[in-house]
Amino acid sequence: MDRLILKGIKARTVIGIHAEEKLAEQGITISVILHGDFQNVIESDELNTGFDYVDVVDTVRSFCRDHRGNTLEHLAHHLALHIKETFSAAKVELTVDKPRYTGKLEMEAIRFHVER
């Protein structure tokens, strides 16, 4: 099975358990891997037989903009399902990074990864 990898999509959402996080959007970074059969696009070299990168990125950003929640786990799970259904992917892997507290906590990343 082939994979299309879209790494480091910048998006904004309202997410978190702390009161100040619920008041304003914050930046997150999302990477998506879409698994599927790419033979048609490989043979035809036509975009309409594969995944349109722009559509996937727009879908990710739109979903995140409209999302309101507490945890990365919840966001990642529902976004992965949404992408899988919207683009009829065989499987979707999704990683969400939330950089807001990494400096404060003196750590490199706050990250959650799902496969659906």
Short mmCIF file of C-alpha atoms in Angstrom, two decimals:
data_model
loop_
_atom_site.label_atom_id
_atom_site.label_comp_id
_atom_site.label_asym_id
_atom_site.label_seq_id
_atom_site.Cartn_x
_atom_site.Cartn_y
_atom_site.Cartn_z
CA MET A 1 0.00 0.00 0.00
CA ASP A 2 1.32 3.43 -0.94
CA ARG A 3 1.31 6.48 1.32
CA LEU A 4 0.96 10.21 0.77
CA ILE A 5 2.71 12.17 3.54
CA LEU A 6 1.79 15.78 4.33
CA LYS A 7 4.11 16.98 7.08
CA GLY A 8 3.93 20.07 9.26
CA ILE A 9 0.52 21.55 8.38
CA LYS A 10 0.05 24.69 10.47
CA ALA A 11 -3.46 25.13 11.86
CA ARG A 12 -5.24 27.05 14.61
CA THR A 13 -7.77 25.72 17.09
CA VAL A 14 -9.21 26.19 20.56
CA ILE A 15 -7.95 23.30 22.64
CA GLY A 16 -6.91 22.71 26.22
CA ILE A 17 -8.03 22.19 29.78
CA HIS A 18 -6.75 25.46 31.26
CA ALA A 19 -9.07 28.48 31.33
CA GLU A 20 -6.73 30.65 29.25
CA GLU A 21 -6.61 27.98 26.52
CA LYS A 22 -10.38 28.09 26.12
CA LEU A 23 -10.38 31.81 25.36
CA ALA A 24 -8.28 32.00 22.20
CA GLU A 25 -7.05 29.93 19.31
CA GLN A 26 -3.56 28.53 19.48
CA GLY A 27 -1.27 27.15 16.84
CA ILE A 28 -0.85 23.43 16.34
CA THR A 29 1.08 21.44 13.76
CA ILE A 30 -0.39 18.37 12.06
CA SER A 31 1.17 15.70 9.89
CA VAL A 32 -1.03 13.34 7.90
CA ILE A 33 -0.25 10.06 6.17
CA LEU A 34 -2.93 8.80 3.80
CA HIS A 35 -2.65 5.11 2.89
CA GLY A 36 -4.25 3.85 -0.28
CA ASP A 37 -3.95 2.45 -3.77
CA PHE A 38 -2.19 5.08 -5.88
CA GLN A 39 -1.94 2.96 -9.02
CA ASN A 40 -4.50 5.05 -10.95
CA VAL A 41 -2.69 8.33 -10.36
CA ILE A 42 0.68 6.67 -11.01
CA GLU A 43 -0.50 5.37 -14.39
CA SER A 44 -2.64 8.33 -15.49
CA ASP A 45 -0.60 11.19 -14.01
CA GLU A 46 -3.94 12.94 -13.43
CA LEU A 47 -4.70 14.66 -10.13
CA ASN A 48 -8.37 13.69 -10.16
CA THR A 49 -7.38 10.02 -9.70
CA GLY A 50 -5.50 10.66 -6.43
CA PHE A 51 -5.56 12.86 -3.33
CA ASP A 52 -5.39 16.61 -3.92
CA TYR A 53 -2.87 17.96 -1.40
CA VAL A 54 -4.58 21.35 -1.26
CA ASP A 55 -7.96 19.77 -0.47
CA VAL A 56 -6.45 17.70 2.34
CA VAL A 57 -4.68 20.73 3.87
CA ASP A 58 -7.82 22.88 3.58
CA THR A 59 -9.88 20.12 5.21
CA VAL A 60 -7.42 19.83 8.11
CA ARG A 61 -7.38 23.60 8.71
CA SER A 62 -11.16 23.94 8.45
CA PHE A 63 -11.78 21.06 10.86
CA CYS A 64 -9.31 22.50 13.40
CA ARG A 65 -10.72 26.02 13.10
CA ASP A 66 -14.23 24.71 13.90
CA HIS A 67 -13.10 22.33 16.67
CA ARG A 68 -13.51 23.14 20.36
CA GLY A 69 -12.20 20.61 22.84
CA ASN A 70 -9.97 19.69 25.75
CA THR A 71 -7.47 17.11 24.50
CA LEU A 72 -5.17 16.37 21.59
CA GLU A 73 -6.37 12.79 21.71
CA HIS A 74 -9.97 13.80 21.01
CA LEU A 75 -9.00 16.21 18.22
CA ALA A 76 -6.64 13.72 16.56
CA HIS A 77 -9.12 10.84 16.66
CA HIS A 78 -11.99 12.81 15.14
CA LEU A 79 -9.82 14.58 12.57
CA ALA A 80 -8.33 11.27 11.41
CA LEU A 81 -11.81 9.78 10.99
CA HIS A 82 -12.97 12.88 9.12
CA ILE A 83 -10.02 12.73 6.72
CA LYS A 84 -10.45 8.98 6.19
CA GLU A 85 -14.13 9.38 5.33
CA THR A 86 -13.75 12.56 3.27
CA PHE A 87 -10.97 11.18 1.07
CA SER A 88 -11.87 7.47 1.16
CA ALA A 89 -8.38 6.56 2.38
CA ALA A 90 -7.66 2.96 3.35
CA LYS A 91 -5.98 4.21 6.52
CA VAL A 92 -4.98 7.58 7.99
CA GLU A 93 -2.11 8.25 10.36
CA LEU A 94 -2.18 11.61 12.03
CA THR A 95 0.21 13.36 14.41
CA VAL A 96 -0.71 16.54 16.27
CA ASP A 97 1.88 18.75 17.96
CA LYS A 98 0.85 21.37 20.49
CA PRO A 99 3.82 23.69 21.06
CA ARG A 100 2.16 26.11 23.49
CA TYR A 101 3.62 24.68 26.71
CA THR A 102 6.85 23.11 25.47
CA GLY A 103 8.99 26.05 26.60
CA LYS A 104 7.27 26.35 29.96
CA LEU A 105 7.65 22.62 30.61
CA GLU A 106 11.21 22.57 29.19
CA MET A 107 10.52 19.83 26.69
CA GLU A 108 10.80 19.35 22.95
CA ALA A 109 7.28 18.31 21.99
CA ILE A 110 3.75 17.62 23.13
CA ARG A 111 2.54 15.20 20.49
CA PHE A 112 -0.21 12.64 19.91
CA HIS A 113 -0.32 10.09 17.07
CA VAL A 114 -3.33 8.04 15.90
CA GLU A 115 -3.97 5.49 13.17
CA ARG A 116 -7.50 5.00 11.90
#
